[in-house]
Tab-separated table of N, CA and C in Angstrom:
chain	number	residue	atom	x	y	z
A	24	GLY	N	54.174	-187.199	65.662
A	24	GLY	CA	52.740	-187.093	65.672
A	24	GLY	C	52.152	-187.471	64.329
A	25	ALA	N	50.847	-187.580	64.277
A	25	ALA	CA	50.161	-187.963	63.048
A	25	ALA	C	48.784	-187.324	63.016
A	26	VAL	N	48.269	-187.180	61.809
A	26	VAL	CA	46.926	-186.666	61.586
A	26	VAL	C	46.194	-187.676	60.728
A	27	ALA	N	45.026	-188.129	61.168
A	27	ALA	CA	44.196	-189.035	60.369
A	27	ALA	C	43.186	-188.196	59.603
A	28	VAL	N	43.175	-188.343	58.280
A	28	VAL	CA	42.292	-187.577	57.414
A	28	VAL	C	41.393	-188.550	56.669
A	29	THR	N	40.085	-188.291	56.676
A	29	THR	CA	39.141	-189.174	55.992
A	29	THR	C	39.258	-188.998	54.475
A	30	ALA	N	38.630	-189.893	53.737
A	30	ALA	CA	38.617	-189.814	52.272
A	30	ALA	C	37.977	-188.516	51.792
A	31	GLU	N	37.109	-187.933	52.621
A	31	GLU	CA	36.449	-186.668	52.278
A	31	GLU	C	37.305	-185.464	52.630
A	32	GLY	N	38.505	-185.692	53.199
A	32	GLY	CA	39.396	-184.595	53.527
A	32	GLY	C	39.181	-183.992	54.897
A	33	ARG	N	38.436	-184.654	55.756
A	33	ARG	CA	38.182	-184.137	57.099
A	33	ARG	C	39.160	-184.768	58.094
A	34	ILE	N	39.634	-183.954	59.037
A	34	ILE	CA	40.522	-184.465	60.068
A	34	ILE	C	39.696	-185.305	61.037
A	35	ALA	N	40.099	-186.568	61.214
A	35	ALA	CA	39.369	-187.489	62.079
A	35	ALA	C	40.050	-187.667	63.435
A	36	ALA	N	41.371	-187.560	63.463
A	36	ALA	CA	42.112	-187.738	64.713
A	36	ALA	C	43.477	-187.077	64.583
A	37	VAL	N	43.995	-186.651	65.723
A	37	VAL	CA	45.334	-186.065	65.785
A	37	VAL	C	46.060	-186.732	66.927
A	38	SER	N	47.287	-187.159	66.665
A	38	SER	CA	48.109	-187.755	67.711
A	38	SER	C	49.258	-186.825	68.014
A	39	GLY	N	49.613	-186.769	69.270
A	39	GLY	CA	50.711	-185.901	69.689
A	39	GLY	C	52.065	-186.469	69.322
A	40	ARG	N	53.047	-185.642	69.422
A	40	ARG	CA	54.407	-186.023	69.049
A	40	ARG	C	54.914	-187.204	69.887
A	41	GLY	N	54.553	-187.243	71.154
A	41	GLY	CA	55.078	-188.268	72.047
A	41	GLY	C	54.504	-189.657	71.854
A	42	ASP	N	53.318	-189.783	71.228
A	42	ASP	CA	52.715	-191.116	71.125
A	42	ASP	C	53.018	-191.802	69.797
A	43	GLY	N	53.856	-191.209	68.988
A	43	GLY	CA	54.253	-191.843	67.732
A	43	GLY	C	53.144	-191.940	66.707
A	44	GLY	N	52.027	-191.269	66.952
A	44	GLY	CA	50.932	-191.297	65.993
A	44	GLY	C	50.007	-192.491	66.148
A	45	ASP	N	50.140	-193.238	67.244
A	45	ASP	CA	49.371	-194.463	67.409
A	45	ASP	C	47.866	-194.250	67.342
A	46	ALA	N	47.345	-193.193	67.984
A	46	ALA	CA	45.893	-192.966	67.988
A	46	ALA	C	45.388	-192.659	66.581
A	47	ALA	N	46.110	-191.845	65.844
A	47	ALA	CA	45.682	-191.512	64.482
A	47	ALA	C	45.774	-192.727	63.575
A	48	VAL	N	46.836	-193.506	63.706
A	48	VAL	CA	46.985	-194.702	62.882
A	48	VAL	C	45.889	-195.711	63.206
A	49	ALA	N	45.559	-195.863	64.479
A	49	ALA	CA	44.480	-196.778	64.863
A	49	ALA	C	43.159	-196.340	64.234
A	50	MET	N	42.897	-195.031	64.212
A	50	MET	CA	41.688	-194.493	63.582
A	50	MET	C	41.709	-194.792	62.082
A	51	LEU	N	42.838	-194.572	61.452
A	51	LEU	CA	42.947	-194.806	60.010
A	51	LEU	C	42.742	-196.270	59.649
A	52	ARG	N	43.276	-197.153	60.440
A	52	ARG	CA	43.168	-198.589	60.131
A	52	ARG	C	41.719	-199.067	60.099
A	53	GLN	N	40.818	-198.304	60.699
A	53	GLN	CA	39.404	-198.659	60.665
A	53	GLN	C	38.750	-198.241	59.352
A	54	GLN	N	39.452	-197.439	58.560
A	54	GLN	CA	38.906	-196.927	57.304
A	54	GLN	C	39.317	-197.844	56.158
A	55	PRO	N	38.382	-198.196	55.264
A	55	PRO	CA	38.759	-199.004	54.106
A	55	PRO	C	39.738	-198.233	53.212
A	56	GLY	N	40.748	-198.917	52.714
A	56	GLY	CA	41.690	-198.310	51.788
A	56	GLY	C	42.627	-197.301	52.418
A	57	TRP	N	42.853	-197.370	53.713
A	57	TRP	CA	43.715	-196.409	54.392
A	57	TRP	C	45.159	-196.581	53.955
A	58	ARG	N	45.906	-195.511	54.048
A	58	ARG	CA	47.339	-195.577	53.787
A	58	ARG	C	48.040	-194.524	54.633
A	59	ARG	N	49.277	-194.766	54.911
A	59	ARG	CA	50.077	-193.825	55.689
A	59	ARG	C	50.963	-193.051	54.717
A	60	GLU	N	50.967	-191.743	54.884
A	60	GLU	CA	51.854	-190.901	54.089
A	60	GLU	C	52.687	-190.071	55.040
A	61	ARG	N	53.943	-189.963	54.731
A	61	ARG	CA	54.839	-189.135	55.541
A	61	ARG	C	55.201	-187.893	54.741
A	62	LEU	N	55.214	-186.762	55.442
A	62	LEU	CA	55.631	-185.530	54.792
A	62	LEU	C	57.132	-185.586	54.537
A	63	PRO	N	57.555	-185.173	53.356
A	63	PRO	CA	58.996	-185.141	53.086
A	63	PRO	C	59.692	-184.153	54.024
A	64	ALA	N	60.973	-184.344	54.226
A	64	ALA	CA	61.759	-183.441	55.072
A	64	ALA	C	61.602	-182.008	54.568
A	65	GLY	N	61.468	-181.085	55.491
A	65	GLY	CA	61.341	-179.683	55.134
A	65	GLY	C	59.929	-179.243	54.810
A	66	ARG	N	58.953	-180.153	54.821
A	66	ARG	CA	57.555	-179.804	54.543
A	66	ARG	C	56.807	-179.628	55.854
A	67	LEU	N	55.778	-178.777	55.823
A	67	LEU	CA	54.950	-178.530	56.990
A	67	LEU	C	53.492	-178.801	56.668
A	68	LEU	N	52.769	-179.276	57.629
A	68	LEU	CA	51.321	-179.408	57.529
A	68	LEU	C	50.739	-178.287	58.379
A	69	LEU	N	50.079	-177.338	57.723
A	69	LEU	CA	49.559	-176.170	58.422
A	69	LEU	C	48.040	-176.202	58.488
A	70	PRO	N	47.469	-175.682	59.563
A	70	PRO	CA	46.001	-175.599	59.630
A	70	PRO	C	45.493	-174.538	58.667
A	71	GLY	N	44.218	-174.635	58.321
A	71	GLY	CA	43.601	-173.628	57.470
A	71	GLY	C	43.475	-172.302	58.202
A	72	LEU	N	43.400	-171.236	57.425
A	72	LEU	CA	43.235	-169.906	57.986
A	72	LEU	C	41.765	-169.653	58.310
A	73	VAL	N	41.509	-168.753	59.238
A	73	VAL	CA	40.157	-168.368	59.633
A	73	VAL	C	40.007	-166.868	59.404
A	74	ASP	N	39.045	-166.487	58.570
A	74	ASP	CA	38.748	-165.076	58.328
A	74	ASP	C	37.507	-164.747	59.147
A	75	THR	N	37.645	-163.892	60.117
A	75	THR	CA	36.538	-163.613	61.036
A	75	THR	C	35.667	-162.433	60.619
A	76	HIS	N	35.964	-161.813	59.468
A	76	HIS	CA	35.169	-160.651	59.062
A	76	HIS	C	35.329	-160.450	57.557
A	77	ALA	N	34.475	-161.076	56.774
A	77	ALA	CA	34.586	-160.991	55.317
A	77	ALA	C	33.258	-160.531	54.713
A	78	HIS	N	33.306	-159.485	53.936
A	78	HIS	CA	32.128	-158.994	53.214
A	78	HIS	C	32.164	-159.611	51.822
A	79	ALA	N	31.519	-160.752	51.653
A	79	ALA	CA	31.581	-161.489	50.390
A	79	ALA	C	31.124	-160.668	49.182
A	80	PRO	N	30.095	-159.819	49.273
A	80	PRO	CA	29.682	-159.052	48.097
A	80	PRO	C	30.754	-158.070	47.616
A	81	GLN	N	31.648	-157.689	48.496
A	81	GLN	CA	32.668	-156.708	48.135
A	81	GLN	C	33.830	-157.334	47.367
A	82	TYR	N	33.776	-158.634	47.154
A	82	TYR	CA	34.804	-159.312	46.352
A	82	TYR	C	34.936	-158.665	44.975
A	83	ARG	N	33.821	-158.253	44.401
A	83	ARG	CA	33.816	-157.683	43.042
A	83	ARG	C	34.645	-156.415	42.911
A	84	PHE	N	34.817	-155.665	43.987
A	84	PHE	CA	35.554	-154.402	43.868
A	84	PHE	C	36.665	-154.299	44.912
A	85	MET	N	37.192	-155.435	45.285
A	85	MET	CA	38.255	-155.497	46.280
A	85	MET	C	39.450	-154.637	45.841
A	86	GLY	N	39.955	-153.843	46.754
A	86	GLY	CA	41.143	-153.040	46.488
A	86	GLY	C	40.890	-151.734	45.763
A	87	THR	N	39.637	-151.382	45.540
A	87	THR	CA	39.344	-150.136	44.829
A	87	THR	C	38.923	-149.044	45.810
A	88	GLY	N	39.090	-147.819	45.389
A	88	GLY	CA	38.624	-146.686	46.179
A	88	GLY	C	39.348	-146.484	47.481
A	89	MET	N	40.584	-146.913	47.552
A	89	MET	CA	41.328	-146.814	48.806
A	89	MET	C	41.621	-145.362	49.200
A	90	ASP	N	41.411	-144.444	48.268
A	90	ASP	CA	41.667	-143.033	48.543
A	90	ASP	C	40.446	-142.318	49.132
A	91	LEU	N	39.333	-143.045	49.244
A	91	LEU	CA	38.086	-142.421	49.695
A	91	LEU	C	37.833	-142.653	51.176
A	92	PRO	N	37.225	-141.685	51.855
A	92	PRO	CA	36.742	-141.929	53.219
A	92	PRO	C	35.634	-142.994	53.164
A	93	LEU	N	35.408	-143.659	54.259
A	93	LEU	CA	34.488	-144.786	54.296
A	93	LEU	C	33.107	-144.479	53.707
A	94	LEU	N	32.457	-143.414	54.150
A	94	LEU	CA	31.098	-143.143	53.670
A	94	LEU	C	31.063	-142.877	52.165
A	95	GLU	N	32.072	-142.196	51.644
A	95	GLU	CA	32.138	-141.962	50.195
A	95	GLU	C	32.370	-143.278	49.457
A	96	TRP	N	33.197	-144.130	50.018
A	96	TRP	CA	33.474	-145.439	49.416
A	96	TRP	C	32.204	-146.295	49.394
A	97	LEU	N	31.446	-146.274	50.478
A	97	LEU	CA	30.183	-147.015	50.513
A	97	LEU	C	29.245	-146.529	49.406
A	98	GLU	N	29.137	-145.219	49.261
A	98	GLU	CA	28.252	-144.649	48.231
A	98	GLU	C	28.743	-144.954	46.821
A	99	ALA	N	30.043	-144.913	46.614
A	99	ALA	CA	30.606	-145.104	45.274
A	99	ALA	C	30.674	-146.567	44.850
A	100	TYR	N	30.965	-147.473	45.769
A	100	TYR	CA	31.212	-148.874	45.415
A	100	TYR	C	30.244	-149.861	46.051
A	101	THR	N	30.134	-149.793	47.365
A	101	THR	CA	29.396	-150.833	48.085
A	101	THR	C	27.908	-150.845	47.760
A	102	PHE	N	27.232	-149.742	47.973
A	102	PHE	CA	25.780	-149.735	47.777
A	102	PHE	C	25.386	-150.038	46.332
A	103	PRO	N	26.031	-149.439	45.325
A	103	PRO	CA	25.641	-149.772	43.940
A	103	PRO	C	25.837	-151.259	43.610
A	104	THR	N	26.909	-151.835	44.114
A	104	THR	CA	27.162	-153.253	43.825
A	104	THR	C	26.220	-154.148	44.617
A	105	GLU	N	26.043	-153.869	45.892
A	105	GLU	CA	25.227	-154.741	46.728
A	105	GLU	C	23.754	-154.734	46.329
A	106	ARG	N	23.294	-153.676	45.701
A	106	ARG	CA	21.910	-153.670	45.201
A	106	ARG	C	21.677	-154.822	44.230
A	107	LYS	N	22.695	-155.218	43.505
A	107	LYS	CA	22.581	-156.242	42.456
A	107	LYS	C	22.410	-157.658	43.000
A	108	PHE	N	22.617	-157.862	44.301
A	108	PHE	CA	22.572	-159.209	44.860
A	108	PHE	C	21.161	-159.731	45.066
A	109	GLY	N	20.144	-158.931	44.709
A	109	GLY	CA	18.779	-159.430	44.646
A	109	GLY	C	18.619	-160.376	43.464
A	110	ASP	N	19.520	-160.290	42.495
A	110	ASP	CA	19.570	-161.188	41.338
A	110	ASP	C	20.383	-162.419	41.759
A	111	VAL	N	19.723	-163.547	41.909
A	111	VAL	CA	20.365	-164.754	42.431
A	111	VAL	C	21.507	-165.223	41.525
A	112	ALA	N	21.383	-165.061	40.219
A	112	ALA	CA	22.462	-165.469	39.310
A	112	ALA	C	23.705	-164.604	39.536
A	113	PHE	N	23.507	-163.308	39.718
A	113	PHE	CA	24.619	-162.406	40.008
A	113	PHE	C	25.267	-162.795	41.339
A	114	ALA	N	24.441	-163.057	42.335
A	114	ALA	CA	24.950	-163.463	43.653
A	114	ALA	C	25.745	-164.761	43.539
A	115	ALA	N	25.220	-165.733	42.809
A	115	ALA	CA	25.897	-167.025	42.676
A	115	ALA	C	27.256	-166.870	41.999
A	116	ALA	N	27.320	-166.084	40.939
A	116	ALA	CA	28.590	-165.896	40.230
A	116	ALA	C	29.623	-165.226	41.137
A	117	THR	N	29.211	-164.193	41.848
A	117	THR	CA	30.137	-163.473	42.723
A	117	THR	C	30.570	-164.344	43.895
A	118	TYR	N	29.612	-164.981	44.545
A	118	TYR	CA	29.946	-165.773	45.727
A	118	TYR	C	30.781	-166.996	45.371
A	119	THR	N	30.536	-167.606	44.232
A	119	THR	CA	31.365	-168.740	43.814
A	119	THR	C	32.811	-168.300	43.648
A	120	ALA	N	33.019	-167.175	42.978
A	120	ALA	CA	34.378	-166.658	42.788
A	120	ALA	C	35.025	-166.293	44.122
A	121	ALA	N	34.269	-165.650	45.008
A	121	ALA	CA	34.816	-165.220	46.295
A	121	ALA	C	35.216	-166.417	47.160
A	122	VAL	N	34.348	-167.413	47.246
A	122	VAL	CA	34.642	-168.582	48.084
A	122	VAL	C	35.805	-169.379	47.495
A	123	LYS	N	35.823	-169.559	46.181
A	123	LYS	CA	36.947	-170.272	45.556
A	123	LYS	C	38.266	-169.567	45.849
A	124	ARG	N	38.255	-168.244	45.763
A	124	ARG	CA	39.493	-167.507	46.004
A	124	ARG	C	39.944	-167.645	47.450
A	125	THR	N	39.024	-167.509	48.389
A	125	THR	CA	39.438	-167.615	49.789
A	125	THR	C	39.976	-169.015	50.086
A	126	LEU	N	39.368	-170.040	49.505
A	126	LEU	CA	39.875	-171.398	49.697
A	126	LEU	C	41.267	-171.554	49.083
A	127	ARG	N	41.461	-171.032	47.883
A	127	ARG	CA	42.785	-171.100	47.230
A	127	ARG	C	43.854	-170.421	48.076
A	128	CYS	N	43.465	-169.409	48.817
A	128	CYS	CA	44.411	-168.671	49.658
A	128	CYS	C	44.572	-169.304	51.042
A	129	GLY	N	43.917	-170.432	51.292
A	129	GLY	CA	44.098	-171.155	52.546
A	129	GLY	C	43.069	-170.881	53.615
A	130	THR	N	42.032	-170.113	53.291
A	130	THR	CA	40.992	-169.819	54.279
A	130	THR	C	39.974	-170.949	54.260
A	131	THR	N	40.008	-171.771	55.294
A	131	THR	CA	39.107	-172.918	55.365
A	131	THR	C	37.850	-172.625	56.178
A	132	THR	N	37.879	-171.530	56.936
A	132	THR	CA	36.731	-171.120	57.743
A	132	THR	C	36.568	-169.607	57.616
A	133	ALA	N	35.330	-169.166	57.420
A	133	ALA	CA	35.102	-167.723	57.273
A	133	ALA	C	33.791	-167.312	57.925
A	134	SER	N	33.764	-166.088	58.381
A	134	SER	CA	32.546	-165.454	58.850
A	134	SER	C	32.180	-164.409	57.798
A	135	TYR	N	31.161	-164.713	57.005
A	135	TYR	CA	30.789	-163.875	55.871
A	135	TYR	C	29.565	-163.020	56.161
A	136	PHE	N	29.605	-161.799	55.680
A	136	PHE	CA	28.438	-160.938	55.618
A	136	PHE	C	27.902	-161.041	54.195
A	137	GLY	N	26.596	-161.198	54.054
A	137	GLY	CA	25.963	-161.162	52.740
A	137	GLY	C	25.461	-159.757	52.480
A	138	THR	N	24.213	-159.658	52.010
A	138	THR	CA	23.571	-158.362	51.780
A	138	THR	C	22.204	-158.394	52.454
A	139	ILE	N	21.366	-157.413	52.170
A	139	ILE	CA	20.023	-157.398	52.743
A	139	ILE	C	19.096	-158.384	52.034
A	140	HIS	N	19.555	-159.000	50.955
A	140	HIS	CA	18.716	-159.901	50.158
A	140	HIS	C	18.723	-161.315	50.736
A	141	GLU	N	17.555	-161.800	51.092
A	141	GLU	CA	17.457	-163.147	51.672
A	141	GLU	C	17.967	-164.208	50.718
A	142	ALA	N	17.417	-164.251	49.513
A	142	ALA	CA	17.773	-165.321	48.565
A	142	ALA	C	19.253	-165.264	48.208
A	143	GLY	N	19.771	-164.069	47.994
A	143	GLY	CA	21.192	-163.947	47.681
A	143	GLY	C	22.069	-164.411	48.823
A	144	SER	N	21.677	-164.109	50.048
A	144	SER	CA	22.445	-164.549	51.208
A	144	SER	C	22.346	-166.061	51.394
A	145	GLU	N	21.197	-166.636	51.050
A	145	GLU	CA	21.063	-168.101	51.080
A	145	GLU	C	22.012	-168.732	50.069
A	146	VAL	N	22.183	-168.087	48.919
A	146	VAL	CA	23.119	-168.580	47.904
A	146	VAL	C	24.541	-168.600	48.475
A	147	LEU	N	24.908	-167.581	49.232
A	147	LEU	CA	26.239	-167.552	49.841
A	147	LEU	C	26.433	-168.742	50.774
A	148	ALA	N	25.455	-169.020	51.615
A	148	ALA	CA	25.561	-170.160	52.531
A	148	ALA	C	25.676	-171.470	51.759
A	149	ALA	N	24.870	-171.630	50.726
A	149	ALA	CA	24.914	-172.857	49.918
A	149	ALA	C	26.247	-172.987	49.183
A	150	THR	N	26.772	-171.877	48.701
A	150	THR	CA	28.056	-171.895	47.992
A	150	THR	C	29.172	-172.365	48.909
A	151	CYS	N	29.190	-171.879	50.136
A	151	CYS	CA	30.197	-172.312	51.108
A	151	CYS	C	30.077	-173.812	51.376
A	152	ALA	N	28.856	-174.276	51.584
A	152	ALA	CA	28.630	-175.692	51.861
A	152	ALA	C	29.083	-176.556	50.684
A	153	GLN	N	28.727	-176.156	49.474
A	153	GLN	CA	29.097	-176.927	48.280
A	153	GLN	C	30.601	-176.960	48.069
A	154	ALA	N	31.286	-175.878	48.421
A	154	ALA	CA	32.734	-175.800	48.236
A	154	ALA	C	33.503	-176.470	49.378
A	155	GLY	N	32.800	-176.824	50.448
A	155	GLY	CA	33.451	-177.459	51.589
A	155	GLY	C	34.131	-176.479	52.531
A	156	GLN	N	33.728	-175.227	52.489
A	156	GLN	CA	34.299	-174.231	53.394
A	156	GLN	C	33.388	-174.076	54.613
A	157	ARG	N	33.954	-174.212	55.789
A	157	ARG	CA	33.183	-173.935	56.996
A	157	ARG	C	32.883	-172.451	57.008
A	158	ALA	N	31.653	-172.106	57.315
A	158	ALA	CA	31.310	-170.687	57.277
A	158	ALA	C	30.173	-170.359	58.221
A	159	LEU	N	30.257	-169.173	58.759
A	159	LEU	CA	29.159	-168.533	59.460
A	159	LEU	C	28.700	-167.445	58.498
A	160	VAL	N	27.482	-167.556	58.016
A	160	VAL	CA	26.984	-166.609	57.012
A	160	VAL	C	25.858	-165.800	57.611
A	161	GLY	N	25.969	-164.496	57.476
A	161	GLY	CA	24.934	-163.619	57.995
A	161	GLY	C	24.303	-162.794	56.896
A	162	LYS	N	22.999	-162.640	56.980
A	162	LYS	CA	22.272	-161.722	56.112
A	162	LYS	C	22.333	-160.367	56.787
A	163	VAL	N	22.675	-159.353	56.045
A	163	VAL	CA	22.762	-158.003	56.600
A	163	VAL	C	21.353	-157.471	56.870
A	164	SER	N	21.182	-156.822	57.996
A	164	SER	CA	19.930	-156.149	58.332
A	164	SER	C	20.237	-154.664	58.427
A	165	MET	N	19.528	-153.864	57.634
A	165	MET	CA	19.875	-152.449	57.560
A	165	MET	C	18.617	-151.642	57.256
A	166	ASP	N	18.325	-150.696	58.127
A	166	ASP	CA	17.163	-149.836	57.886
A	166	ASP	C	17.508	-148.358	58.034
A	167	ARG	N	18.795	-148.032	58.017
A	167	ARG	CA	19.228	-146.628	58.106
A	167	ARG	C	20.655	-146.506	57.594
A	168	ASN	N	21.096	-145.267	57.405
A	168	ASN	CA	22.458	-144.963	56.960
A	168	ASN	C	22.821	-145.630	55.635
A	169	SER	N	21.836	-145.741	54.769
A	169	SER	CA	22.051	-146.270	53.431
A	169	SER	C	21.009	-145.639	52.513
A	170	PRO	N	21.201	-145.732	51.200
A	170	PRO	CA	20.222	-145.133	50.282
A	170	PRO	C	18.819	-145.706	50.489
A	171	ASP	N	17.817	-144.920	50.203
A	171	ASP	CA	16.428	-145.346	50.386
A	171	ASP	C	16.107	-146.629	49.627
A	172	ASP	N	16.726	-146.816	48.461
A	172	ASP	CA	16.425	-148.014	47.665
A	172	ASP	C	17.303	-149.210	48.044
A	173	TYR	N	18.111	-149.065	49.078
A	173	TYR	CA	18.908	-150.189	49.551
A	173	TYR	C	18.875	-150.240	51.081
A	174	ARG	N	17.674	-150.523	51.573
A	174	ARG	CA	17.487	-150.706	53.002
A	174	ARG	C	16.164	-151.419	53.226
A	175	GLU	N	16.041	-151.993	54.392
A	175	GLU	CA	14.769	-152.601	54.758
A	175	GLU	C	13.870	-151.502	55.310
A	176	ARG	N	12.577	-151.677	55.155
A	176	ARG	CA	11.638	-150.611	55.493
A	176	ARG	C	11.565	-150.305	56.979
A	177	SER	N	11.891	-151.299	57.809
A	177	SER	CA	11.805	-151.084	59.253
A	177	SER	C	12.644	-152.128	59.976
A	178	ALA	N	12.861	-151.879	61.256
A	178	ALA	CA	13.571	-152.865	62.068
A	178	ALA	C	12.772	-154.163	62.148
A	179	ALA	N	11.448	-154.048	62.227
A	179	ALA	CA	10.604	-155.255	62.292
A	179	ALA	C	10.754	-156.082	61.015
A	180	GLU	N	10.786	-155.421	59.865
A	180	GLU	CA	10.979	-156.144	58.600
A	180	GLU	C	12.359	-156.797	58.568
A	181	ALA	N	13.362	-156.099	59.050
A	181	ALA	CA	14.722	-156.650	59.066
A	181	ALA	C	14.791	-157.900	59.955
A	182	ILE	N	14.149	-157.851	61.101
A	182	ILE	CA	14.142	-159.000	62.011
A	182	ILE	C	13.417	-160.181	61.374
A	183	ALA	N	12.269	-159.939	60.782
A	183	ALA	CA	11.512	-161.018	60.137
A	183	ALA	C	12.317	-161.635	58.995
A	184	SER	N	12.972	-160.801	58.220
A	184	SER	CA	13.790	-161.283	57.112
A	184	SER	C	14.966	-162.124	57.621
A	185	ALA	N	15.612	-161.665	58.682
A	185	ALA	CA	16.731	-162.419	59.254
A	185	ALA	C	16.261	-163.770	59.792
A	186	GLU	N	15.096	-163.797	60.410
A	186	GLU	CA	14.564	-165.067	60.922
A	186	GLU	C	14.263	-166.032	59.786
A	187	ARG	N	13.683	-165.534	58.690
A	187	ARG	CA	13.412	-166.404	57.527
A	187	ARG	C	14.718	-166.936	56.941
A	188	PHE	N	15.727	-166.083	56.886
A	188	PHE	CA	17.031	-166.495	56.372
A	188	PHE	C	17.611	-167.632	57.224
A	189	VAL	N	17.606	-167.461	58.530
A	189	VAL	CA	18.147	-168.491	59.428
A	189	VAL	C	17.385	-169.800	59.244
A	190	GLU	N	16.071	-169.734	59.189
A	190	GLU	CA	15.260	-170.949	58.999
A	190	GLU	C	15.594	-171.631	57.673
A	191	ALA	N	15.757	-170.862	56.604
A	191	ALA	CA	16.069	-171.438	55.297
A	191	ALA	C	17.434	-172.111	55.294
A	192	VAL	N	18.429	-171.465	55.904
A	192	VAL	CA	19.772	-172.045	55.943
A	192	VAL	C	19.788	-173.303	56.809
A	193	GLN	N	19.100	-173.264	57.941
A	193	GLN	CA	19.042	-174.451	58.792
A	193	GLN	C	18.335	-175.595	58.079
A	194	ALA	N	17.261	-175.304	57.362
A	194	ALA	CA	16.546	-176.358	56.628
A	194	ALA	C	17.426	-176.947	55.535
A	195	ALA	N	18.186	-176.110	54.852
A	195	ALA	CA	19.049	-176.583	53.770
A	195	ALA	C	20.198	-177.435	54.295
A	196	SER	N	20.671	-177.119	55.503
A	196	SER	CA	21.817	-177.850	56.047
A	196	SER	C	21.406	-179.042	56.900
A	197	GLY	N	20.127	-179.155	57.175
A	197	GLY	CA	19.661	-180.264	58.003
A	197	GLY	C	19.819	-180.023	59.488
A	198	ASP	N	20.190	-178.817	59.882
A	198	ASP	CA	20.336	-178.492	61.325
A	198	ASP	C	19.008	-178.116	61.933
């Protein structure tokens, strides 16, 4: 079998083992500067990993507080850190590090949760796009079970904020 990969690193075609790679090679031959590379014996070509549940803001304190029950951990680590994501520079620094790390570890696709901050969550979506990581990015909507200074004032405000976030991300991506 064979895999045709574009100059940008995207898979363009896959040929099965039985066809000798003819479909992928035919696709490649249409590309300027194409070349065929064979994997050395004992090497594998593996697909990227998919993380279906990643809290990107929690990258900063990953692996801490493992001795705490969930609600205590949220109060001690999550809420104090996530409040800071209203600062776009802080969000950009954290999200850049988080996305780079997940890519280095082989995660090519992720479903990320941001925070309640629209602009910070937009930064997460842009960071994924710039790094070439496929991502589903969600802005968190929260109006209860969190500190008063880290929640949206109402469900209506949360819905409006989520709609603005979706519109901004779609406009930025051209969708």
